[in-house]
Short mmCIF file of C-alpha atoms and ligand atoms in Angstrom, two decimals:
data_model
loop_
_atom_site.label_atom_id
_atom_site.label_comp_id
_atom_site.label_asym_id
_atom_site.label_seq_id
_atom_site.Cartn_x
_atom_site.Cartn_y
_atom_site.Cartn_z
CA UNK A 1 -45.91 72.57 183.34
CA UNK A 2 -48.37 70.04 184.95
CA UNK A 3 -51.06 71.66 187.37
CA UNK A 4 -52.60 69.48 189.86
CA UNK A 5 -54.82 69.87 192.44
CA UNK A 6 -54.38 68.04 195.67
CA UNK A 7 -57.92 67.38 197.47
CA UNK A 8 -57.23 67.60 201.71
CA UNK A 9 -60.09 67.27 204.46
CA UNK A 10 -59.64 65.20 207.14
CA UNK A 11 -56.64 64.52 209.56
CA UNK A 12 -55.13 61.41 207.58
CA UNK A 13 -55.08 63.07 204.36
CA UNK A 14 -53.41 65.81 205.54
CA UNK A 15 -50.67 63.36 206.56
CA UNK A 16 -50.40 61.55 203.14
CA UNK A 17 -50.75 64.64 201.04
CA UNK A 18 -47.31 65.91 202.88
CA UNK A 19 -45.28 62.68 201.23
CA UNK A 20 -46.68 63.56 197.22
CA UNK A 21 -46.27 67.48 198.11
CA UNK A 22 -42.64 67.07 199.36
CA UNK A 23 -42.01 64.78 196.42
CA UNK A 24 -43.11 67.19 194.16
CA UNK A 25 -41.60 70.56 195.56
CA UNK A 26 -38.27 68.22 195.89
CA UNK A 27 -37.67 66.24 192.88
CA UNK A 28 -40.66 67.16 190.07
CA UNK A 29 -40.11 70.92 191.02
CA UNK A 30 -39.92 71.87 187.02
CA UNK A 31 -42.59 69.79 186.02
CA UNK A 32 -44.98 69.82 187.84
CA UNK A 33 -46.95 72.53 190.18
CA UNK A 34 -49.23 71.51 193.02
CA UNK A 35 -51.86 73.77 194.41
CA UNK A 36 -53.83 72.85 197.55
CA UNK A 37 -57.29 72.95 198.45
CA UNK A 38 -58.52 72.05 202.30
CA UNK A 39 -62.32 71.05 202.36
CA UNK A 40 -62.75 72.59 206.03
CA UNK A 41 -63.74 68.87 206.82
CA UNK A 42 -61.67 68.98 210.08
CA UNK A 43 -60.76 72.54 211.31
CA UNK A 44 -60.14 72.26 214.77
CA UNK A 45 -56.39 73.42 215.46
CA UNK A 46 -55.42 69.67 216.62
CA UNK A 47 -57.01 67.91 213.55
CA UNK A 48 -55.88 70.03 210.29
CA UNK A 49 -53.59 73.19 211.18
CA UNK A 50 -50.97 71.54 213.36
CA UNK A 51 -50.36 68.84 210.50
CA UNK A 52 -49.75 71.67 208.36
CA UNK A 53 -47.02 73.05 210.50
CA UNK A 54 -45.19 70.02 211.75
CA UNK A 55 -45.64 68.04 207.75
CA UNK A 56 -44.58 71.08 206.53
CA UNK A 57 -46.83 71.16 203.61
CA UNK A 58 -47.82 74.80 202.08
CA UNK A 59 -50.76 76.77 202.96
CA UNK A 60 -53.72 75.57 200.88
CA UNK A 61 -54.82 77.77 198.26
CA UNK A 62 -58.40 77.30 198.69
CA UNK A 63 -60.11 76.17 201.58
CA UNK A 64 -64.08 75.65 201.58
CA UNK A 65 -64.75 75.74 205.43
CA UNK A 66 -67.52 72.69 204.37
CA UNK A 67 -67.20 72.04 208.54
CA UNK A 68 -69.36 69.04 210.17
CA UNK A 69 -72.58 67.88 209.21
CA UNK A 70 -74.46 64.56 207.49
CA UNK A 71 -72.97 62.72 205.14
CA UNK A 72 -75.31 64.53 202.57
CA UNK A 73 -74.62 68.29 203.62
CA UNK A 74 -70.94 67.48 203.88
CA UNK A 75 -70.06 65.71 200.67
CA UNK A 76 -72.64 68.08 198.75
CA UNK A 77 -71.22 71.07 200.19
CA UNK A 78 -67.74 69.48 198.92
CA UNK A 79 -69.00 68.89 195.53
CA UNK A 80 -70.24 72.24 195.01
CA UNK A 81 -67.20 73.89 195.91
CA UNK A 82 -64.54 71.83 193.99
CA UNK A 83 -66.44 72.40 190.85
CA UNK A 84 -66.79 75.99 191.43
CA UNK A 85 -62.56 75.96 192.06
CA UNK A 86 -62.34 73.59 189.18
CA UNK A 87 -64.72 75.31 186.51
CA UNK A 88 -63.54 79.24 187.73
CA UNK A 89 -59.52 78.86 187.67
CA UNK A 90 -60.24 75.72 184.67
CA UNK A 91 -56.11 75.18 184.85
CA UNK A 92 -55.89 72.68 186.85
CA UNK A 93 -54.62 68.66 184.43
CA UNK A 94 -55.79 66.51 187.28
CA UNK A 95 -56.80 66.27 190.81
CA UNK A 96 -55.25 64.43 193.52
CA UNK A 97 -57.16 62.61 196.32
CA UNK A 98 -56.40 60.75 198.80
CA UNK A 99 -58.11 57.71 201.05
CA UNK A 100 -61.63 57.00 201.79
CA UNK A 101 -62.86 60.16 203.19
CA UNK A 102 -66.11 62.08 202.43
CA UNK A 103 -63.59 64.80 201.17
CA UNK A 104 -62.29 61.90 198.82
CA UNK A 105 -65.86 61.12 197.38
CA UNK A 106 -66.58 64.58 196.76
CA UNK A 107 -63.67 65.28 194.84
CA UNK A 108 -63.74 62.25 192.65
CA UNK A 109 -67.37 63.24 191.69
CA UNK A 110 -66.76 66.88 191.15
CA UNK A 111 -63.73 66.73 189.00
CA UNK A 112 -65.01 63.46 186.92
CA UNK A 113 -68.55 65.35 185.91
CA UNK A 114 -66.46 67.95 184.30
CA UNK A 115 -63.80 65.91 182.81
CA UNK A 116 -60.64 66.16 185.45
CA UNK A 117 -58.45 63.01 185.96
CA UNK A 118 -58.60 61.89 188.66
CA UNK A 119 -55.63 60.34 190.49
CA UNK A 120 -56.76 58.24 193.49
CA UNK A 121 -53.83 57.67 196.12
CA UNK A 122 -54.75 54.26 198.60
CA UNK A 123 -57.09 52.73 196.08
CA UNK A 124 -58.21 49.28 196.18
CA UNK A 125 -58.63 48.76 199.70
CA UNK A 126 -61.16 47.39 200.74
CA UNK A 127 -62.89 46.11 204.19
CA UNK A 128 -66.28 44.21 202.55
CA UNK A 129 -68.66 46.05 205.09
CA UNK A 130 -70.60 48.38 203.35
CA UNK A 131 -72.10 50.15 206.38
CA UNK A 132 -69.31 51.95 207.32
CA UNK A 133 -69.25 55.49 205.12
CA UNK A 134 -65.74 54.57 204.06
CA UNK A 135 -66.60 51.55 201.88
CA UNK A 136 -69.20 53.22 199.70
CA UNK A 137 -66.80 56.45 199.38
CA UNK A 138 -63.66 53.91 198.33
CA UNK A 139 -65.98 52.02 195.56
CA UNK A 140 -67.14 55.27 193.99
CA UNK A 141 -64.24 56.89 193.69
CA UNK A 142 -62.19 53.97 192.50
CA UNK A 143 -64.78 53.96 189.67
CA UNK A 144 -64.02 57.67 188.81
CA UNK A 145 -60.82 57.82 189.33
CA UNK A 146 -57.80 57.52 186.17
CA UNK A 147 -55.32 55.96 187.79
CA UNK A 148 -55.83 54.20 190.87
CA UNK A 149 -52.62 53.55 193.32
CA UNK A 150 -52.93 51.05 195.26
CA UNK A 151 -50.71 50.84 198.44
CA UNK A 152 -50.40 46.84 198.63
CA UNK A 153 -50.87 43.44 196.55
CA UNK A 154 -54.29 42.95 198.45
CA UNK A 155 -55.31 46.14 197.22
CA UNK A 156 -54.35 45.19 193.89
CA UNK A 157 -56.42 41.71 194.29
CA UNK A 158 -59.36 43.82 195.64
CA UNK A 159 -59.16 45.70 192.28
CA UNK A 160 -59.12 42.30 189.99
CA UNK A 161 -61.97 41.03 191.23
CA UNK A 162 -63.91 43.76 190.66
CA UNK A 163 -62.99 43.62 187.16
CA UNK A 164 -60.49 46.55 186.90
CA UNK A 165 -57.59 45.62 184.46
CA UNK A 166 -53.57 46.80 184.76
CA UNK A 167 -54.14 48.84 182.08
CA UNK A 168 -57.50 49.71 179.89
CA UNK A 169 -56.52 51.40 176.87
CA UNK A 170 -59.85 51.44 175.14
CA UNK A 171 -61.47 55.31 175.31
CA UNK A 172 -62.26 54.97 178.74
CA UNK A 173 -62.58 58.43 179.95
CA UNK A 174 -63.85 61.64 177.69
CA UNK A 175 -60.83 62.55 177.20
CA UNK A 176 -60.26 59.73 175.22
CA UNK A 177 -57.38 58.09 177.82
CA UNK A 178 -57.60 54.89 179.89
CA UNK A 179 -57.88 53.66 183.34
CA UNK A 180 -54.76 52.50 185.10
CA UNK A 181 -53.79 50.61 187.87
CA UNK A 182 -50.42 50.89 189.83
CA UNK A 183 -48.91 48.91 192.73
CA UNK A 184 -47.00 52.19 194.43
CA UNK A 185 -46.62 50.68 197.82
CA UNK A 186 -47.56 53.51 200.97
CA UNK A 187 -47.20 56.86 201.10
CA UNK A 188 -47.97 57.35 204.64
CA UNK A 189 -44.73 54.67 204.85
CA UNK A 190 -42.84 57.17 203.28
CA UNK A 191 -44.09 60.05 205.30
CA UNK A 192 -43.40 57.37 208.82
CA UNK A 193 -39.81 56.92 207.52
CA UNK A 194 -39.09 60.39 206.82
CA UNK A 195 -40.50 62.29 210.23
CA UNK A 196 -39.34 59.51 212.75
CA UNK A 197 -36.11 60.47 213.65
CA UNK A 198 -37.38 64.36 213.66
CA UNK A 199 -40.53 63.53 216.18
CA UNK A 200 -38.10 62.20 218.43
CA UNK A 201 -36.49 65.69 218.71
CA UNK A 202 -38.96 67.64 218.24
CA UNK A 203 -42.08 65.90 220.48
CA UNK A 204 -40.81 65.11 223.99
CA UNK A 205 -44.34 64.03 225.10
CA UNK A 206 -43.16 60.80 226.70
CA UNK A 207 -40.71 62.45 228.61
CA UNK A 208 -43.35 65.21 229.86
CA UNK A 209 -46.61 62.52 230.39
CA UNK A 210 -43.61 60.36 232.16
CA UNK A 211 -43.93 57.16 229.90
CA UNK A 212 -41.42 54.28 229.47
CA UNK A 213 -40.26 52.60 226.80
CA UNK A 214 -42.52 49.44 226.09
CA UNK A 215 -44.73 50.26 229.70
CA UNK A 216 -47.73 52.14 228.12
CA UNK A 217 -50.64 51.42 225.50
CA UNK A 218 -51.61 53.77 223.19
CA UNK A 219 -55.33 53.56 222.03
CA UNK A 220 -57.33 55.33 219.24
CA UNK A 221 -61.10 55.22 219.10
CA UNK A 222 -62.91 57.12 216.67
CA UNK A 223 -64.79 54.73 214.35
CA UNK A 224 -68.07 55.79 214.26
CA UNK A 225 -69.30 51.79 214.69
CA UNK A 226 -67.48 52.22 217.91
CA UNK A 227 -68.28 55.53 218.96
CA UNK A 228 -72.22 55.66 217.68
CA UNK A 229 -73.06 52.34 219.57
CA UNK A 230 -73.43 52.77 223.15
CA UNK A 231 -72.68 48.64 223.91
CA UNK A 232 -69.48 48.49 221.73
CA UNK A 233 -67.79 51.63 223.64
CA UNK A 234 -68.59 50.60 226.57
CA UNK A 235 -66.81 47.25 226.08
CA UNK A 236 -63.90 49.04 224.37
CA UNK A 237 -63.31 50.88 227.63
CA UNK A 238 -64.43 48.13 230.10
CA UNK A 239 -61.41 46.16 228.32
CA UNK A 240 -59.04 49.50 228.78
CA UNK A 241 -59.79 49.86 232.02
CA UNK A 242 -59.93 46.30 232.76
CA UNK A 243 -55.81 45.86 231.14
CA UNK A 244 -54.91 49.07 232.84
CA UNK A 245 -56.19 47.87 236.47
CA UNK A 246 -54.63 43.79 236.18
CA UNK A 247 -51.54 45.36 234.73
CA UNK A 248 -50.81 48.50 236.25
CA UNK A 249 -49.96 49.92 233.02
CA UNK A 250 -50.80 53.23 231.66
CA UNK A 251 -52.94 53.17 228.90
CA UNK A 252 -52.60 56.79 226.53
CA UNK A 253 -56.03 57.85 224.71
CA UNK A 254 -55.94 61.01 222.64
CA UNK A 255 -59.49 61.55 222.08
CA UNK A 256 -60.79 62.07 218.67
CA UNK A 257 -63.51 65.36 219.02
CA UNK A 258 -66.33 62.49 218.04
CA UNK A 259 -65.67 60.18 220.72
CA UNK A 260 -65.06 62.84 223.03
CA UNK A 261 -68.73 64.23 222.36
CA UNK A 262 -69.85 60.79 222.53
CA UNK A 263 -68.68 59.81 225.78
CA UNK A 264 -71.21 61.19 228.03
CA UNK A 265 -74.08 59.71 225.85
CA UNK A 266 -72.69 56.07 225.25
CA UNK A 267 -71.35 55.11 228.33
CA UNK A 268 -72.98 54.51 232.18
CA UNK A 269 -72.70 56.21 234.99
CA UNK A 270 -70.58 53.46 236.46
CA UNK A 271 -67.68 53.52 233.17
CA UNK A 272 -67.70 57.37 233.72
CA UNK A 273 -66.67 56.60 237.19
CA UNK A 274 -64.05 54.63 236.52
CA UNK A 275 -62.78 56.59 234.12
CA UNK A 276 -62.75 59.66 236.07
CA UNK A 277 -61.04 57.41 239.46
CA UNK A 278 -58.57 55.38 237.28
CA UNK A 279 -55.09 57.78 236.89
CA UNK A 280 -53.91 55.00 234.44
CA UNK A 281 -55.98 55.53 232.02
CA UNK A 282 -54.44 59.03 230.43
CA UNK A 283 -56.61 60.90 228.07
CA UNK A 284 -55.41 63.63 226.63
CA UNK A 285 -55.96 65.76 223.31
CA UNK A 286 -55.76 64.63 219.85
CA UNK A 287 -52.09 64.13 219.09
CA UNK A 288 -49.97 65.84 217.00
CA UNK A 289 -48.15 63.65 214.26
CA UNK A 290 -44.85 64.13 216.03
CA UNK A 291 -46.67 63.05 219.08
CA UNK A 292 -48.45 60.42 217.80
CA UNK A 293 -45.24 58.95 215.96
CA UNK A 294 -43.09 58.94 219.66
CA UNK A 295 -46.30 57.29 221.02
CA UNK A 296 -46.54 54.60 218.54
CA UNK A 297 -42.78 53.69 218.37
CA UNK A 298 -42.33 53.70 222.24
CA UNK A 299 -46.07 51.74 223.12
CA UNK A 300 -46.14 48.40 224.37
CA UNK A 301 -49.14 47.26 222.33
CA UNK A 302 -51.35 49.59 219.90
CA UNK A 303 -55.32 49.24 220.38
CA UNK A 304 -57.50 51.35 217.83
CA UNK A 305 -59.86 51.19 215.18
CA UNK A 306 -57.82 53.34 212.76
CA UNK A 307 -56.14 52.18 209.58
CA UNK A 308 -53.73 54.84 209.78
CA UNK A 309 -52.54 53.74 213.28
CA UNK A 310 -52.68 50.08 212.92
CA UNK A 311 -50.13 50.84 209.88
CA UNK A 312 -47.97 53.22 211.80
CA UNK A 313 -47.76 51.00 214.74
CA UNK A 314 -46.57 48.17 212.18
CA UNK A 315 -43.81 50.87 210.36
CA UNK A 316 -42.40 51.19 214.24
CA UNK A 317 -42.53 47.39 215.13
CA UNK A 318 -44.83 47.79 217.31
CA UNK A 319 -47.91 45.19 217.68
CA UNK A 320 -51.44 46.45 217.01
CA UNK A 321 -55.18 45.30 218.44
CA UNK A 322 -57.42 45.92 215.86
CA UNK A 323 -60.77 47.49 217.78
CA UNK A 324 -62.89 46.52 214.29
CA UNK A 325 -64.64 43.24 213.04
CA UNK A 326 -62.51 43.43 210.12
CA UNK A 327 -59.34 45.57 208.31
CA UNK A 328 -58.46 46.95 204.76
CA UNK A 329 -54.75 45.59 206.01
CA UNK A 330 -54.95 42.20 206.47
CA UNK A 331 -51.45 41.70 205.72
CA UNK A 332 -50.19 43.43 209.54
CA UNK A 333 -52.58 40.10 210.70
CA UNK A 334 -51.66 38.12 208.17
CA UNK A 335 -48.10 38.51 209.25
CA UNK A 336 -49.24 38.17 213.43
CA UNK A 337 -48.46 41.46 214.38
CA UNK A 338 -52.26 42.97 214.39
CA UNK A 339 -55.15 40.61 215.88
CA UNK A 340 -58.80 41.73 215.35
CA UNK A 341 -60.40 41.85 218.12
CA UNK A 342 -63.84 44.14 217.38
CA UNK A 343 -65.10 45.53 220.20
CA UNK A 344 -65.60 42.23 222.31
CA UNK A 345 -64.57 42.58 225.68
CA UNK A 346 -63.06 39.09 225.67
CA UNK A 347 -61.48 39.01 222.82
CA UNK A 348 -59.75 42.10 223.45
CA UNK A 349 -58.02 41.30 226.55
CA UNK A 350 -56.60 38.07 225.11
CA UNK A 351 -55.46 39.50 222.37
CA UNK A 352 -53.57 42.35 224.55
CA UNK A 353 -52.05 39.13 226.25
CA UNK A 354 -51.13 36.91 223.01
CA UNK A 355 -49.32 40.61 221.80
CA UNK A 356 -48.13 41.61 224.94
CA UNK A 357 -46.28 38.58 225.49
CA UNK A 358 -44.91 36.64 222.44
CA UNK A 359 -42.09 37.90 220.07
CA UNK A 360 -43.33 39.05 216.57
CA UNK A 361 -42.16 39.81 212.97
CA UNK A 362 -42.59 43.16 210.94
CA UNK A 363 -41.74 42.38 207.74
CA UNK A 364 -41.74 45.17 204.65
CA UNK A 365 -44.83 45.30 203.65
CA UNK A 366 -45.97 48.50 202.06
CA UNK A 367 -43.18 49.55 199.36
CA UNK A 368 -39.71 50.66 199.70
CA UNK A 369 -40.65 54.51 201.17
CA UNK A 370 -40.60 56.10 197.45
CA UNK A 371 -44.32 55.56 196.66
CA UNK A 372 -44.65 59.56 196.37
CA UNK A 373 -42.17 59.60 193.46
CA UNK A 374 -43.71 56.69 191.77
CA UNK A 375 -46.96 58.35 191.96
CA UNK A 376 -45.67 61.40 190.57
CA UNK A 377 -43.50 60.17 187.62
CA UNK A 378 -46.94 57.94 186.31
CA UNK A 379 -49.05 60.55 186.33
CA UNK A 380 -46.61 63.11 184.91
CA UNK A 381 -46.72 60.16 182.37
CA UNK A 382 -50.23 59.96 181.82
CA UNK A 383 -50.59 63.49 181.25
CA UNK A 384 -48.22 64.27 178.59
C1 UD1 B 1 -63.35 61.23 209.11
C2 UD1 B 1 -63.42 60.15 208.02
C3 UD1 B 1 -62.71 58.90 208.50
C4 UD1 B 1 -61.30 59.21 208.98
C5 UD1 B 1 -61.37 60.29 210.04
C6 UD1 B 1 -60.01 60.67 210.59
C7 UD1 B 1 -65.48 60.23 206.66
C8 UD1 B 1 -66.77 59.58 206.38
N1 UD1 B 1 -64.79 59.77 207.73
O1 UD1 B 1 -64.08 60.74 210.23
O2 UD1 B 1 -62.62 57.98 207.44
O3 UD1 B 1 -60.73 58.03 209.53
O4 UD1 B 1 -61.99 61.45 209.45
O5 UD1 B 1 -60.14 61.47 211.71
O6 UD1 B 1 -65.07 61.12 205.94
N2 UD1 B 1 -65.10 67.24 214.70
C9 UD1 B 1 -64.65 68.31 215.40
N3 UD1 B 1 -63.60 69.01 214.90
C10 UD1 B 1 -62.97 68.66 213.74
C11 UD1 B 1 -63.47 67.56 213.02
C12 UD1 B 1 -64.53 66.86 213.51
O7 UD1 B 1 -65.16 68.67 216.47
O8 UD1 B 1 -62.00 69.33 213.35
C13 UD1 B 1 -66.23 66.47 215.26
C14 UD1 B 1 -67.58 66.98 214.83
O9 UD1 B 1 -68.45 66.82 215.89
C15 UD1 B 1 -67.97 66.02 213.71
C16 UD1 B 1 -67.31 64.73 214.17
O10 UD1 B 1 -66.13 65.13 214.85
O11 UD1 B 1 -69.31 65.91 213.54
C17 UD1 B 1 -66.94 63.80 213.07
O12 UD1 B 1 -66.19 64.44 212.04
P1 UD1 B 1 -66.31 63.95 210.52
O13 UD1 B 1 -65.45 64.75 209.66
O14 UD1 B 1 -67.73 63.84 210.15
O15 UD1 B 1 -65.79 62.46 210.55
P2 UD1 B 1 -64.61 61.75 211.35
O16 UD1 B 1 -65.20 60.92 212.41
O17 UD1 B 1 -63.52 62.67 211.74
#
């Protein structure tokens, strides 16, 4: 029997870790055991506990309650705790981690120092700007990892030209295997094609916030080059407010716990007003993932700074304004249904109108929604 060790911490991870976990409780049930451990990196209800429930993924075994705090306390605190779990219970063949997270750095250090694969799941993406926190965590642990899956052929690109072969089979690691690369395609499409038809039944939160089909704009802002820079937030929600006046359309925020402690600091007096008169623009609490799901298949136009929602508006057809100077998925824009607007007032509202207004193409992308059983069969393969 294989024992991993998936690596959880923040709200997107959760999500992806609930494709490999189902895939392995489903299909590699015999071969393979999965235990969990949740770095505390998010624990409010609405950012880690209600993923849990509605992904149906089991409790996690360990949980470190790392909580908030600088880059350096967080990911130190993470590292410290992992190799405790992975020196005490020494049983585990490899750990799983997921994205670009601090939790995600953490891991990949911890386990590598003492000699644990290291299976990275989204590898290779990259967005070329090295001040945001996710860059420098994707580089290192891409480095340390054993096999890195890569969601998409740009990934796989990224990885080339940093000199990362298909397959090294020279002693690479110390336990005398190589480093491997794999083209899985995206678990999070898996996870989008699996829950749809479910978070229509089971979130009715269009039906209770009295949306229409196509009549409302969901946006996501938690970035922290958005939310840390007083002039870029307030031209993120000038534009909002701006679309949701000229259009009369409702415009749906579920507020990340950063950007709602941000608010207040960031923006004038004179936003703050506006936001407080204007009953179009609706925000509410961070969404669930049923929620979220009936918001992105039912919105108009998507406008965040998320990767995870610029991909799950493109999984639902539905067109995506990119609040970031650049994206790790340049094939959604690539293909004209995401436009990057940054956080440019301008730029912004025209490219709400190009979206809003012209007829465009989803094609398939990001694998063929088995990327969790791919995963699981290589590394079972690795290991043995
Ligand atoms: C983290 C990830 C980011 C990911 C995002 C998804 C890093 C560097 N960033 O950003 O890549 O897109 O998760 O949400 O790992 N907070 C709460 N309750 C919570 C969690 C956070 O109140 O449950 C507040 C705290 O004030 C905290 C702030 O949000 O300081 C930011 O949380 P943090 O985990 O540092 O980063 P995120 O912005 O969530």
């Amino acid at each position: 029997m294989i024992r991993l060790l998936t690596i959880i911490g923040a709200r997107p991870q959760i999500i992806k870790a609930a494709a490999i976990s189902r895939a392995i409780r489903n299909q590699f049930a015999g071969q393979v055991e999965e235990h969990i451990l949740h770095t505390g990196q998010h624990y409010d209800d609405n950012m880690s506990e209600v993923f849990f429930r509605e992904l149906g993924i089991p409790e996690p075994n360990f949980n470190l309650h790392v909580g908030s705090g600088t880059h350096g306390t967080q990911t130190a605190r993470i590292i410290e705790g992992i190799e405790k779990v992975l020196t005490e219970d020494a049983k585990y063949d490899g750990v799983i981690v997921y994205g670009d997270t601090n939790s995600t750095l953490a891991a990949a250090v911890a386990a590598s120092k003492i000699h644990v694969p290291v299976f990275h799941v989204e590898a290779g993406l990259r967005s070329f700007n090295m001040s945001m926190p996710e860059e420098i965590n994707r580089i290192v642990c891409d480095q340390l990892s054993n096999i890195l899956f890569t969601p998409t052929e740009t990934g796989l690109m990224n990885l080339k030209g940093e000199g990362f072969e298909d397959i090294k089979t020279k002693v690479h690691f110390a336990d005398g295997r190589g480093q491997k690369i794999v083209l899985s395609g995206d678990v999070m499409y898996d996870n989008s094609m699996y829950f749809s038809a479910m978070a229509d039944v089971k979130s009715d939160i269009i039906e209770r916030m009295g949306l229409r089909y196509r009549e409302f704009i969901l946006a996501t802002i938690h970035r922290p080059a958005n939310t840390d820079n007083a002039a870029n937030l307030q031209s993120i929600f000038t534009a909002l407010l701006d679309i949701a006046d000229r259009e009369q359309i409702d415009v749906v925020l579920p507020l990340h716990p950063r950007t709602r402690k941000m608010l207040p600091i960031q923006l004038t007096k004179e936003i703050l007003d506006r936001i407080e008169e204007n009953k179009q623009l609706r925000i509410i609490e961070p969404a669930s993932f049923f929620e979220i799901i009936r918001l992105e298949k039912n919105a108009r136009v998507v406008m965040t700074d998320s990767g995870g929602v610029q991909k799950e508006a493109f999984f639902y057809g539905t067109p995506c304004v990119i609040l970031r100077p650049e994206t790790e998925w340049v094939e959604i824009v690539e293909a004209g249904a995401g436009i990057i607007a940054d956080a440019d007032h301008e730029r912004i509202i025209k490219a709400y109108d190009t979206l809003a207004n012209k007829s465009v193409q989803f094609p398939l992308l990001f694998g063929d929604g088995h990327a969790s059983e791919k995963i699981i069969q290589e590394i079972i393969h690795y290991l043995q």
